[in-house]
Amino acid sequence: MPLIDVAGLERTFVVRRRAGFMRRSKSVVRAVQDLTFSIEAGEMVGYIGPNGAGKSTTIKMLTGILVPTSGELRVAGLEPSRQRTDLARRIGVVFGQRTTLWWDLPLRDSFELLQKIYRVPDQRFRENLDRFVELLDLGDQLDTPVRQLSLGQRMRGDITAALLHDPEILYLDEPTIGLDVVSKGRLREFLRALNAERGTTLLLTTHDLQDIEALCDRVIVIDHGTSVYDGTLAGLHAQGGSTRTLVVDLVDTGPPIDVPGAEVRKVEGPRQWLSFPADASAAPLVAAVASAYDVADLSIQEPDIEDVIRELYSHGA
Amino acid sequence: MLHVAVARRAFRRYSTYRAATVAGIFTNSVFGIIYSFAYLALWRQNPDAGGYDAADAVTYVWLGQALLMTVALWGGGTTDDLAERIRNGDVAIDLYRPVGLVGWYLAGDLGRALYHFLTRGLAPTVIGIVLFDISLPPSPTAALGFLLSIPLAVTVSFALRFLVASTAFWLLDATGARILSGALALFFSGMALPLVLFPGWLGTLAEALPFSAMIQVPNDIWLGRHTGLELGSALAFQAGWALALLATCGLVLRLATRKVVVQGG
């Protein structure tokens, strides 16, 4: 059985608007509708979509703090909204824009309070804390009150806080928002290692597509409350009709290269740009070019995932 | 024990606001003095009003000042944090934890109440004893009963404030509800005037409402007006309201997650 199983999930909100003096109009907003997907243990899944697509609403239902209007929902064999407390012991949640730490407490005290909340055995707690503090380089901050931490330090503190009880599933909501490039890189590396070593399932919502490219084999794209794509990152390229580019440096300037399966987009002296479908293999193309022309150098440019997703959103709209 | 740790943390947190504590003690004392003279004037006209003598009346004033912040009659407890966290959406984080929200905030509020009892409760009382003729509990039983009634008073007050804060789930902001409930609490707790002075059905109603468990009941226990079996039933009255209101808090919370959006993404 999949770790997370969602079938035909729907959540509606009734929105009342002022429609004149003392008059109110009621309208029903479908934040999530007919959403179906399942995630196996150990997967790292990117959950992406434009603002207001229903990402947070989904996460709130998956964690049990929001009750679905209809549909099936199982996480780790539990029904989240009914068994919220049991489920909470088995999941970790990290928000980029909120903190689970206590502002007025030193980091260490926050962790100790969380140990009590999740009833983590002393031995396990110390092991985990030592490990995460070392990996996330938090040793010098343990006695600093949270309000004095930098954003990057606070984020690492929050990640540690979410993992002290060995959750099977870690939900990350914009974990890298506002972080600098070095911090982002370190965080991604840590998450990859976490998944590899402990098999923690990650569900990541983000607007930073580099997070997805660095971490997720699978992406679910949601728009207007429903899934518009679910599959590999490579497949997303194919679906979006995106192309890769083969950049060929010929020994001499010559006419546009003519090989099957690719077309020349641009010629600039001896350098030529050939585009070919993103899901096609580059190997036969490279072989064909190399056998017919005198090639000095070759390189391949991957398509920009942001373009692909932008394309997908605009189709959905 | 998690809840003990939470209570201890709240105690520590409130104890960092030293200046606020001193200012509060000063305010309580000033109001205690003003009210004492007003009550003394009143009881000179009517020496047996509500069955209190003048010493009882002055004692009532100072106990009220001592309990005002201890029970956080007008707010200032952990429920203020809750209201703010509902408003800005941080309550989602509280809900993600495997801990009941009501118990969590109650534990914190009891820790806070202990701090306020030891500072804003005791200090004005000492000042009152020095300046006025205050009667002490007539028996050890009454003193013990009073000490028992305080956590119950805090719990009733907490549960009412929790319900008020919860309105933020629906109203987006609890300020309006807090002002309304503050006015009700001032009147029906016995803070403004002892409920024993309320005439007829209004008095009966006021004494039956949960607000009376916050000020009137503990004060009457101190004054020795409840003895024996009656002392037990006074405490049971508080405990009954505390349990009923806490249960309502749990119910409202369940409703909130069912019906409404936790604000913010």
Coordinates of C-alpha atoms in Angstrom, one line a residue:
Chain A
M1 CA 0.0 0.0 0.0
P2 CA 1.3 3.4 -0.8
L3 CA 2.4 5.7 2.0
I4 CA 0.3 8.5 0.8
D5 CA -2.9 7.7 -1.0
V6 CA -5.2 10.4 -2.3
A7 CA -8.2 9.7 -4.5
G8 CA -10.8 12.1 -5.7
L9 CA -10.0 14.6 -3.0
E10 CA -12.0 17.7 -2.8
R11 CA -12.1 20.7 -0.5
T12 CA -14.5 23.6 -1.0
F13 CA -14.8 26.8 0.9
V14 CA -17.8 29.0 1.2
V15 CA -16.9 32.6 0.6
R16 CA -19.3 35.3 1.6
R17 CA -19.0 38.7 0.0
R18 CA -20.6 42.0 0.7
A19 CA -23.0 42.6 -2.1
G20 CA -24.5 45.9 -1.0
F21 CA -25.9 47.2 2.2
M22 CA -26.7 44.3 4.5
R23 CA -26.7 41.9 1.6
R24 CA -24.2 39.1 1.3
S25 CA -23.6 36.8 -1.7
K26 CA -22.3 33.3 -1.1
S27 CA -20.1 31.6 -3.4
V28 CA -18.3 28.2 -3.3
V29 CA -14.6 28.1 -4.0
R30 CA -13.1 24.8 -4.9
A31 CA -9.6 24.9 -3.6
V32 CA -8.9 21.3 -4.4
Q33 CA -11.0 19.1 -6.7
D34 CA -10.7 15.6 -8.1
L35 CA -7.2 15.3 -6.9
T36 CA -5.7 11.8 -7.2
F37 CA -2.1 10.6 -6.6
S38 CA -0.2 8.2 -4.5
I39 CA 3.3 8.3 -3.1
E40 CA 5.4 5.3 -2.1
A41 CA 7.7 5.2 0.9
G42 CA 11.1 6.7 0.2
E43 CA 10.0 8.9 -2.7
M44 CA 11.1 12.5 -3.1
V45 CA 8.2 14.3 -4.8
G46 CA 8.0 17.9 -5.8
Y47 CA 4.6 19.4 -5.4
I48 CA 4.4 22.5 -7.5
G49 CA 1.9 24.9 -8.8
P50 CA 1.2 28.7 -9.0
N51 CA 0.1 30.6 -6.0
G52 CA -3.4 29.7 -5.0
A53 CA -3.3 26.4 -6.9
G54 CA -4.2 24.4 -3.8
K55 CA -0.8 23.3 -2.6
S56 CA -1.2 24.4 1.0
T57 CA -4.7 23.2 1.2
T58 CA -3.6 19.8 0.1
I59 CA -0.8 19.8 2.7
K60 CA -3.2 20.8 5.4
M61 CA -5.5 17.9 4.5
L62 CA -2.6 15.5 4.3
T63 CA -1.5 16.5 7.8
G64 CA -5.1 16.4 9.2
I65 CA -5.5 20.0 10.2
L66 CA -8.2 20.5 7.5
V67 CA -11.0 18.1 6.9
P68 CA -11.6 17.2 3.2
T69 CA -15.1 18.0 1.8
S70 CA -15.0 14.6 0.0
G71 CA -12.7 12.0 -1.4
E72 CA -10.4 9.4 0.0
L73 CA -7.3 10.2 1.9
R74 CA -4.8 7.9 3.7
V75 CA -1.4 8.7 5.1
A76 CA 0.7 5.9 6.6
G77 CA -2.5 3.9 6.8
L78 CA -4.2 6.6 8.9
E79 CA -7.1 8.9 8.2
P80 CA -5.4 12.3 8.8
S81 CA -8.3 14.4 10.2
R82 CA -9.6 11.7 12.5
Q83 CA -6.2 10.4 13.6
R84 CA -4.3 13.7 13.5
T85 CA -2.5 13.2 16.8
D86 CA -1.3 9.7 15.9
L87 CA -0.3 10.9 12.5
A88 CA 1.6 13.9 13.9
R89 CA 4.0 11.6 15.6
R90 CA 5.0 10.1 12.2
I91 CA 5.3 13.2 10.1
G92 CA 7.5 16.3 10.2
V93 CA 6.5 19.6 8.7
V94 CA 8.8 22.5 7.8
F95 CA 7.5 25.9 6.7
G96 CA 9.9 28.3 5.1
Q97 CA 7.8 31.2 6.3
R98 CA 6.9 30.1 9.8
T99 CA 8.8 28.6 12.6
T100 CA 8.0 25.8 15.0
L101 CA 10.7 27.0 17.3
W102 CA 9.9 29.3 20.3
W103 CA 11.2 32.8 19.8
D104 CA 12.1 33.4 23.4
L105 CA 13.9 30.1 24.0
P106 CA 17.4 29.1 23.1
L107 CA 17.5 26.5 20.3
R108 CA 18.4 23.8 22.7
D109 CA 15.4 24.4 24.9
S110 CA 13.1 24.3 21.9
F111 CA 14.5 21.0 20.9
E112 CA 14.1 19.6 24.5
L113 CA 10.5 20.8 24.5
L114 CA 9.9 19.0 21.2
Q115 CA 11.5 15.9 22.7
K116 CA 8.8 15.9 25.3
I117 CA 6.0 16.7 22.8
Y118 CA 7.0 13.7 20.6
R119 CA 8.1 11.5 23.5
V120 CA 11.4 10.8 21.9
P121 CA 13.5 8.4 24.1
D122 CA 16.6 10.2 25.6
Q123 CA 19.1 8.0 23.8
R124 CA 17.4 8.5 20.4
F125 CA 17.0 12.2 21.0
R126 CA 20.7 12.7 21.8
E127 CA 21.8 10.6 18.7
N128 CA 19.5 12.6 16.4
L129 CA 20.4 15.9 17.9
D130 CA 24.1 15.3 17.6
R131 CA 23.8 14.0 14.1
F132 CA 21.7 16.9 12.8
V133 CA 23.6 19.5 14.7
E134 CA 26.8 18.2 13.0
L135 CA 25.3 17.9 9.5
L136 CA 23.6 21.2 9.7
D137 CA 26.5 23.0 11.4
L138 CA 24.3 24.3 14.3
G139 CA 26.8 23.6 17.2
D140 CA 27.5 27.3 17.9
Q141 CA 23.9 28.3 17.8
L142 CA 22.4 25.8 20.3
D143 CA 22.4 28.3 23.2
T144 CA 21.2 31.3 21.2
P145 CA 17.6 32.4 21.5
V146 CA 15.8 31.8 18.3
R147 CA 14.9 35.4 17.7
Q148 CA 18.7 36.2 17.4
L149 CA 19.3 33.6 14.7
S150 CA 19.8 34.4 11.0
L151 CA 17.2 33.1 8.6
G152 CA 19.5 30.4 7.4
Q153 CA 20.3 29.3 11.0
R154 CA 16.6 29.4 12.0
M155 CA 15.7 27.3 8.9
R156 CA 18.3 24.7 9.9
G157 CA 17.0 24.8 13.4
D158 CA 13.5 24.2 12.0
I159 CA 14.6 21.2 9.9
T160 CA 16.3 19.7 12.9
A161 CA 13.1 20.3 15.0
A162 CA 11.0 18.5 12.4
L163 CA 13.3 15.5 12.3
L164 CA 14.0 14.8 16.0
H165 CA 11.2 12.2 16.2
D166 CA 12.3 10.3 13.1
P167 CA 9.3 11.1 10.9
E168 CA 8.5 8.8 8.0
I169 CA 7.3 11.7 6.0
L170 CA 8.7 15.2 5.8
Y171 CA 6.6 17.9 4.3
L172 CA 8.6 20.9 3.3
D173 CA 6.8 24.1 2.3
E174 CA 9.1 26.5 0.6
P175 CA 12.1 25.4 2.7
T176 CA 14.7 27.4 0.7
I177 CA 12.8 30.7 0.5
G178 CA 15.0 33.7 1.3
L179 CA 18.1 31.6 1.7
D180 CA 21.4 32.4 -0.1
V181 CA 22.9 30.1 -2.7
V182 CA 25.3 28.4 -0.3
S183 CA 22.6 27.7 2.3
K184 CA 20.3 26.4 -0.4
G185 CA 22.9 24.1 -1.7
R186 CA 23.7 22.8 1.8
L187 CA 20.1 22.3 2.6
R188 CA 19.5 20.3 -0.5
E189 CA 22.5 18.1 0.1
F190 CA 21.3 17.4 3.6
L191 CA 17.8 16.4 2.4
R192 CA 19.2 14.1 -0.2
A193 CA 21.4 12.4 2.4
L194 CA 18.4 12.1 4.7
N195 CA 16.4 10.4 2.1
A196 CA 19.3 8.1 1.1
E197 CA 20.2 7.1 4.7
R198 CA 16.8 6.9 6.4
G199 CA 14.5 6.5 3.5
T200 CA 12.4 9.5 4.7
T201 CA 9.7 10.3 2.2
L202 CA 9.9 14.0 1.1
L203 CA 7.0 16.0 -0.2
L204 CA 8.3 19.4 -1.3
T205 CA 6.3 22.4 -2.3
T206 CA 8.4 25.2 -3.8
H207 CA 8.6 28.0 -6.3
D208 CA 12.3 27.4 -6.6
L209 CA 12.6 24.9 -9.4
Q210 CA 16.2 24.2 -8.7
D211 CA 15.0 22.6 -5.5
I212 CA 13.0 20.2 -7.6
E213 CA 15.8 19.6 -10.1
A214 CA 18.2 18.9 -7.3
L215 CA 16.0 16.6 -5.2
C216 CA 12.9 15.2 -6.9
D217 CA 12.7 12.3 -9.4
R218 CA 9.0 12.9 -9.6
V219 CA 6.9 16.1 -9.8
I220 CA 3.2 16.6 -9.4
V221 CA 2.0 19.8 -10.9
I222 CA -1.2 21.2 -9.5
D223 CA -3.3 24.0 -11.0
H224 CA -6.8 25.2 -10.1
G225 CA -6.9 22.5 -7.4
T226 CA -6.3 19.5 -9.6
S227 CA -3.2 17.6 -10.8
V228 CA -2.2 18.6 -14.3
Y229 CA 1.0 16.5 -14.5
D230 CA 2.3 13.6 -12.4
G231 CA 5.5 12.0 -13.5
T232 CA 9.3 12.3 -13.9
L233 CA 11.0 15.6 -14.5
A234 CA 12.2 14.4 -17.9
G235 CA 8.6 13.5 -18.8
L236 CA 7.5 17.0 -17.8
H237 CA 9.9 18.3 -20.5
A238 CA 8.3 16.0 -23.1
Q239 CA 4.8 17.0 -22.1
G240 CA 5.6 20.7 -22.3
G241 CA 7.0 20.0 -25.8
S242 CA 10.3 21.4 -24.7
T243 CA 13.5 20.9 -26.7
R244 CA 17.2 20.5 -25.9
T245 CA 19.8 22.3 -27.8
L246 CA 23.0 20.8 -29.3
V247 CA 25.7 23.4 -29.7
V248 CA 28.2 22.4 -32.4
D249 CA 31.5 24.2 -33.0
L250 CA 32.7 23.3 -36.5
V251 CA 36.3 23.5 -37.5
D252 CA 35.3 25.9 -40.3
T253 CA 32.4 28.1 -41.1
G254 CA 30.0 26.2 -43.3
P255 CA 26.3 26.0 -44.3
P256 CA 23.6 25.0 -41.8
I257 CA 24.1 21.4 -40.6
D258 CA 21.5 19.0 -42.1
V259 CA 20.9 15.9 -40.0
P260 CA 17.6 14.0 -39.3
G261 CA 15.8 14.7 -36.0
A262 CA 17.2 18.1 -35.4
E263 CA 16.9 21.6 -36.9
V264 CA 19.2 24.5 -36.9
R265 CA 18.0 27.4 -34.9
K266 CA 21.0 29.8 -35.2
V267 CA 24.3 30.0 -37.0
E268 CA 27.1 32.3 -35.8
G269 CA 30.4 31.7 -37.7
P270 CA 31.6 28.2 -37.0
R271 CA 29.1 27.8 -34.1
Q272 CA 25.6 26.4 -34.8
W273 CA 22.6 25.7 -32.5
L274 CA 20.5 22.7 -33.2
S275 CA 17.3 21.9 -31.4
F276 CA 15.9 18.5 -30.9
P277 CA 13.0 17.0 -28.7
A278 CA 13.9 16.9 -25.0
D279 CA 12.8 13.2 -24.7
A280 CA 15.0 12.1 -27.7
S281 CA 18.5 10.7 -27.1
A282 CA 21.3 13.0 -28.0
A283 CA 23.7 10.1 -28.8
P284 CA 22.6 9.2 -32.4
L285 CA 22.3 12.9 -33.2
V286 CA 25.9 13.6 -32.0
A287 CA 27.1 10.5 -33.9
A288 CA 25.3 11.7 -37.1
V289 CA 26.8 15.2 -36.8
A290 CA 30.3 13.9 -36.0
S291 CA 30.3 11.6 -39.0
A292 CA 29.2 14.1 -41.5
Y293 CA 31.1 17.2 -40.4
D294 CA 34.4 18.2 -38.9
V295 CA 33.5 19.0 -35.3
A296 CA 35.8 20.9 -33.0
D297 CA 33.5 20.8 -29.9
L298 CA 30.0 19.8 -28.8
S299 CA 27.8 20.7 -25.9
I300 CA 24.2 20.1 -24.9
Q301 CA 21.9 22.7 -23.2
E302 CA 19.1 21.3 -21.1
P303 CA 15.7 23.1 -21.4
D304 CA 14.7 25.5 -18.8
I305 CA 12.1 23.8 -16.6
E306 CA 10.6 27.1 -15.7
D307 CA 9.6 27.6 -19.3
V308 CA 8.1 24.2 -19.4
I309 CA 6.0 24.8 -16.3
R310 CA 4.9 28.2 -17.4
E311 CA 3.7 26.5 -20.6
L312 CA 1.8 23.9 -18.5
Y313 CA 0.1 26.6 -16.4
S314 CA -1.0 28.6 -19.3
H315 CA -2.5 25.5 -20.9
G316 CA -4.4 24.8 -17.7
A317 CA -5.8 28.3 -17.5
Chain B
M1 CA 6.0 15.7 31.9
L2 CA 5.3 17.9 28.9
H3 CA 2.6 20.1 30.5
V4 CA 4.7 20.8 33.5
A5 CA 7.6 21.9 31.2
V6 CA 5.1 24.1 29.3
A7 CA 3.9 25.7 32.6
R8 CA 7.4 26.3 33.8
R9 CA 8.4 27.9 30.5
A10 CA 5.4 30.2 30.7
F11 CA 6.2 31.1 34.3
R12 CA 9.8 32.0 33.2
R13 CA 8.6 33.9 30.2
Y14 CA 6.3 36.2 32.1
S15 CA 8.9 36.7 34.8
T16 CA 11.1 38.4 32.3
Y17 CA 8.7 41.4 32.1
R18 CA 9.8 42.9 35.4
A19 CA 8.9 46.5 34.6
A20 CA 5.4 45.5 33.6
T21 CA 5.0 43.5 36.9
V22 CA 6.1 46.5 39.0
A23 CA 3.8 48.8 37.1
G24 CA 0.9 46.3 37.5
I25 CA 1.4 46.0 41.2
F26 CA 1.4 49.8 41.5
T27 CA -1.8 50.0 39.5
N28 CA -3.5 47.3 41.5
S29 CA -2.6 49.0 44.7
V30 CA -3.8 52.4 43.6
F31 CA -7.2 51.0 42.5
G32 CA -7.3 48.9 45.7
I33 CA -7.0 52.1 47.8
I34 CA -9.6 54.0 45.7
Y35 CA -12.1 51.2 45.8
S36 CA -11.5 50.7 49.5
F37 CA -12.4 54.3 50.4
A38 CA -15.5 54.0 48.1
Y39 CA -16.6 50.8 49.7
L40 CA -16.0 52.1 53.2
A41 CA -18.2 55.1 52.4
L42 CA -20.9 52.7 51.0
W43 CA -20.8 50.4 54.0
R44 CA -21.0 53.4 56.4
Q45 CA -24.4 54.1 54.9
N46 CA -25.4 50.5 54.9
P47 CA -23.2 48.5 57.4
D48 CA -24.6 45.1 56.5
A49 CA -24.9 45.4 52.7
G50 CA -25.0 41.9 51.0
G51 CA -24.2 40.3 54.4
Y52 CA -20.7 41.8 54.4
D53 CA -19.4 44.0 57.1
A54 CA -17.0 46.8 56.3
A55 CA -13.9 44.7 56.9
D56 CA -15.3 42.0 54.6
A57 CA -16.0 44.7 51.9
V58 CA -12.4 46.1 52.1
T59 CA -11.0 42.6 52.0
Y60 CA -13.2 41.8 49.0
V61 CA -11.6 44.8 47.2
W62 CA -8.0 43.7 47.8
L63 CA -8.7 40.1 46.9
G64 CA -10.3 41.3 43.7
Q65 CA -7.2 43.3 42.9
A66 CA -5.0 40.2 43.7
L67 CA -7.1 37.9 41.5
L68 CA -7.6 40.3 38.6
M69 CA -4.4 39.5 36.9
T70 CA -4.0 36.0 38.3
V71 CA -7.1 34.9 36.5
A72 CA -6.4 37.3 33.7
L73 CA -9.9 38.5 33.8
W74 CA -9.5 40.9 30.9
G75 CA -6.9 38.9 28.9
G76 CA -3.2 39.0 29.2
G77 CA -2.9 35.2 29.4
T78 CA -1.7 32.6 26.9
T79 CA -5.0 33.0 25.1
D80 CA -3.8 36.3 23.7
D81 CA -1.0 34.4 22.0
L82 CA -3.6 31.9 20.7
A83 CA -5.7 34.7 19.2
E84 CA -2.7 36.2 17.5
R85 CA -1.6 32.8 16.2
I86 CA -5.0 32.2 14.8
R87 CA -5.0 35.6 13.2
N88 CA -1.7 35.2 11.5
G89 CA -2.0 31.5 10.7
D90 CA 0.7 30.2 13.0
V91 CA -1.9 28.1 14.8
A92 CA -1.3 25.6 12.0
I93 CA 2.0 24.8 13.6
D94 CA 0.3 24.2 16.9
L95 CA -2.2 21.9 15.2
Y96 CA 0.6 19.9 13.5
R97 CA 1.8 18.7 16.9
P98 CA 0.6 15.5 18.6
V99 CA -0.6 17.6 21.6
G100 CA -4.0 18.8 22.3
L101 CA -4.3 22.6 21.8
V102 CA -6.5 23.2 24.9
G103 CA -4.2 21.3 27.3
W104 CA -1.1 23.0 25.9
Y105 CA -2.4 26.6 26.3
L106 CA -4.0 25.7 29.6
A107 CA -0.7 24.5 31.0
G108 CA 1.0 27.7 29.9
D109 CA -1.8 29.8 31.4
L110 CA -1.5 28.0 34.7
G111 CA 2.2 28.7 34.8
R112 CA 1.5 32.3 34.0
A113 CA -1.1 32.5 36.7
L114 CA 1.3 31.2 39.3
Y115 CA 3.7 33.9 38.4
H116 CA 1.0 36.6 38.5
F117 CA -0.3 35.2 41.8
L118 CA 3.1 35.4 43.4
T119 CA 3.7 38.9 42.2
R120 CA 0.5 40.8 41.3
G121 CA -1.5 38.7 43.7
L122 CA 0.7 38.8 46.9
A123 CA 2.3 42.3 46.7
P124 CA -1.0 44.3 46.5
T125 CA -2.4 42.1 49.3
V126 CA 0.5 43.0 51.6
I127 CA 0.0 46.7 50.8
G128 CA -3.7 46.3 51.5
I129 CA -3.0 44.6 54.9
V130 CA -0.6 47.4 55.8
L131 CA -3.0 50.2 54.9
F132 CA -6.4 48.8 55.7
D133 CA -8.1 46.5 58.2
I134 CA -8.3 43.3 56.1
S135 CA -9.7 40.1 57.5
L136 CA -7.7 36.9 57.1
P137 CA -9.3 33.6 56.4
P138 CA -11.2 32.6 59.6
S139 CA -9.9 29.0 59.5
P140 CA -7.2 26.8 58.0
T141 CA -9.9 25.1 55.9
A142 CA -11.0 28.4 54.5
A143 CA -7.4 29.3 53.6
L144 CA -6.9 25.9 52.0
G145 CA -10.2 26.2 50.1
F146 CA -9.1 29.6 48.8
L147 CA -5.8 28.1 47.5
L148 CA -7.7 25.3 45.8
S149 CA -10.2 27.6 44.3
I150 CA -7.6 29.7 42.5
P151 CA -6.4 27.2 39.9
L152 CA -10.1 26.4 39.3
A153 CA -10.8 30.2 38.9
V154 CA -7.9 30.4 36.4
T155 CA -9.2 27.4 34.5
V156 CA -12.7 28.8 34.1
S157 CA -11.3 32.2 33.0
F158 CA -8.9 30.4 30.7
A159 CA -11.6 28.4 29.0
L160 CA -13.8 31.5 28.5
R161 CA -10.8 33.4 27.0
F162 CA -10.0 30.4 24.9
L163 CA -13.5 30.4 23.5
V164 CA -13.3 34.1 22.8
A165 CA -9.9 33.7 21.1
S166 CA -11.4 30.9 19.0
T167 CA -13.8 33.3 17.4
A168 CA -10.8 34.5 15.4
F169 CA -11.2 31.3 13.4
W170 CA -14.5 32.7 12.1
L171 CA -14.3 36.4 12.6
L172 CA -10.6 36.6 11.6
D173 CA -9.9 38.8 14.6
A174 CA -11.0 38.3 18.2
T175 CA -10.8 41.9 19.3
G176 CA -14.5 42.6 19.2
A177 CA -15.4 39.4 21.1
R178 CA -12.7 40.2 23.7
I179 CA -14.1 43.6 24.4
L180 CA -17.6 42.2 24.8
S181 CA -16.5 39.3 27.1
G182 CA -14.3 41.7 29.1
A183 CA -17.3 43.8 29.9
L184 CA -19.4 40.8 30.8
A185 CA -16.6 39.4 33.0
L186 CA -16.1 42.7 34.8
F187 CA -19.8 42.8 35.7
F188 CA -20.6 39.2 36.3
S189 CA -17.4 38.0 38.0
G190 CA -18.0 40.3 40.9
M191 CA -15.0 42.4 40.1
A192 CA -17.0 45.7 39.7
L193 CA -19.3 45.0 42.6
P194 CA -19.8 42.0 44.8
L195 CA -22.6 39.8 43.3
V196 CA -24.2 39.6 46.8
L197 CA -25.3 43.2 46.2
F198 CA -27.2 42.4 43.0
P199 CA -30.9 42.4 43.5
G200 CA -33.3 39.5 43.0
W201 CA -33.1 37.4 39.9
L202 CA -30.1 39.4 38.6
G203 CA -28.2 38.2 41.7
T204 CA -29.3 34.6 41.2
L205 CA -28.4 34.7 37.6
A206 CA -25.0 36.3 38.2
E207 CA -24.1 33.7 40.8
A208 CA -25.0 30.9 38.5
L209 CA -22.9 32.1 35.6
P210 CA -19.3 30.9 35.2
F211 CA -17.9 34.4 35.6
S212 CA -18.7 34.3 39.3
A213 CA -16.2 31.4 39.6
M214 CA -13.4 33.8 38.9
I215 CA -13.7 36.4 41.6
Q216 CA -16.9 36.1 43.8
V217 CA -16.4 32.4 44.7
P218 CA -12.7 32.5 45.7
N219 CA -13.4 35.7 47.7
D220 CA -16.3 34.2 49.6
I221 CA -14.3 31.2 50.4
W222 CA -11.5 33.5 51.8
L223 CA -14.1 35.4 53.8
G224 CA -15.4 32.1 55.3
R225 CA -18.9 32.4 53.9
H226 CA -18.7 28.8 52.6
T227 CA -18.0 26.3 55.3
G228 CA -18.3 22.5 55.5
L229 CA -20.4 21.0 52.8
E230 CA -21.0 24.4 51.2
L231 CA -17.3 24.9 50.7
G232 CA -17.2 21.6 48.8
S233 CA -20.1 22.6 46.6
A234 CA -18.5 26.0 45.9
L235 CA -15.4 24.3 44.7
A236 CA -17.6 21.8 42.8
F237 CA -19.4 24.7 41.1
Q238 CA -16.0 26.0 39.9
A239 CA -14.8 22.6 38.8
G240 CA -18.1 21.9 37.0
W241 CA -17.9 25.1 35.0
A242 CA -14.2 24.4 34.3
L243 CA -14.9 21.0 32.9
A244 CA -17.9 22.0 30.9
L245 CA -16.1 25.0 29.4
L246 CA -13.0 23.0 28.6
A247 CA -15.1 20.4 26.8
T248 CA -16.7 23.2 24.8
C249 CA -13.3 24.4 23.9
G250 CA -12.4 21.0 22.5
L251 CA -15.7 21.0 20.6
V252 CA -15.2 24.4 19.1
L253 CA -11.7 23.5 18.0
R254 CA -13.0 20.5 16.2
L255 CA -15.6 22.6 14.5
A256 CA -13.0 25.1 13.5
T257 CA -10.8 22.6 11.6
R258 CA -13.9 21.2 10.0
K259 CA -15.5 24.5 8.8
V260 CA -12.9 27.1 8.4
V261 CA -9.6 27.9 6.8
V262 CA -6.4 28.1 8.8
Q263 CA -5.3 31.4 7.6
G264 CA -2.2 31.9 5.4
G265 CA -0.5 29.5 3.1

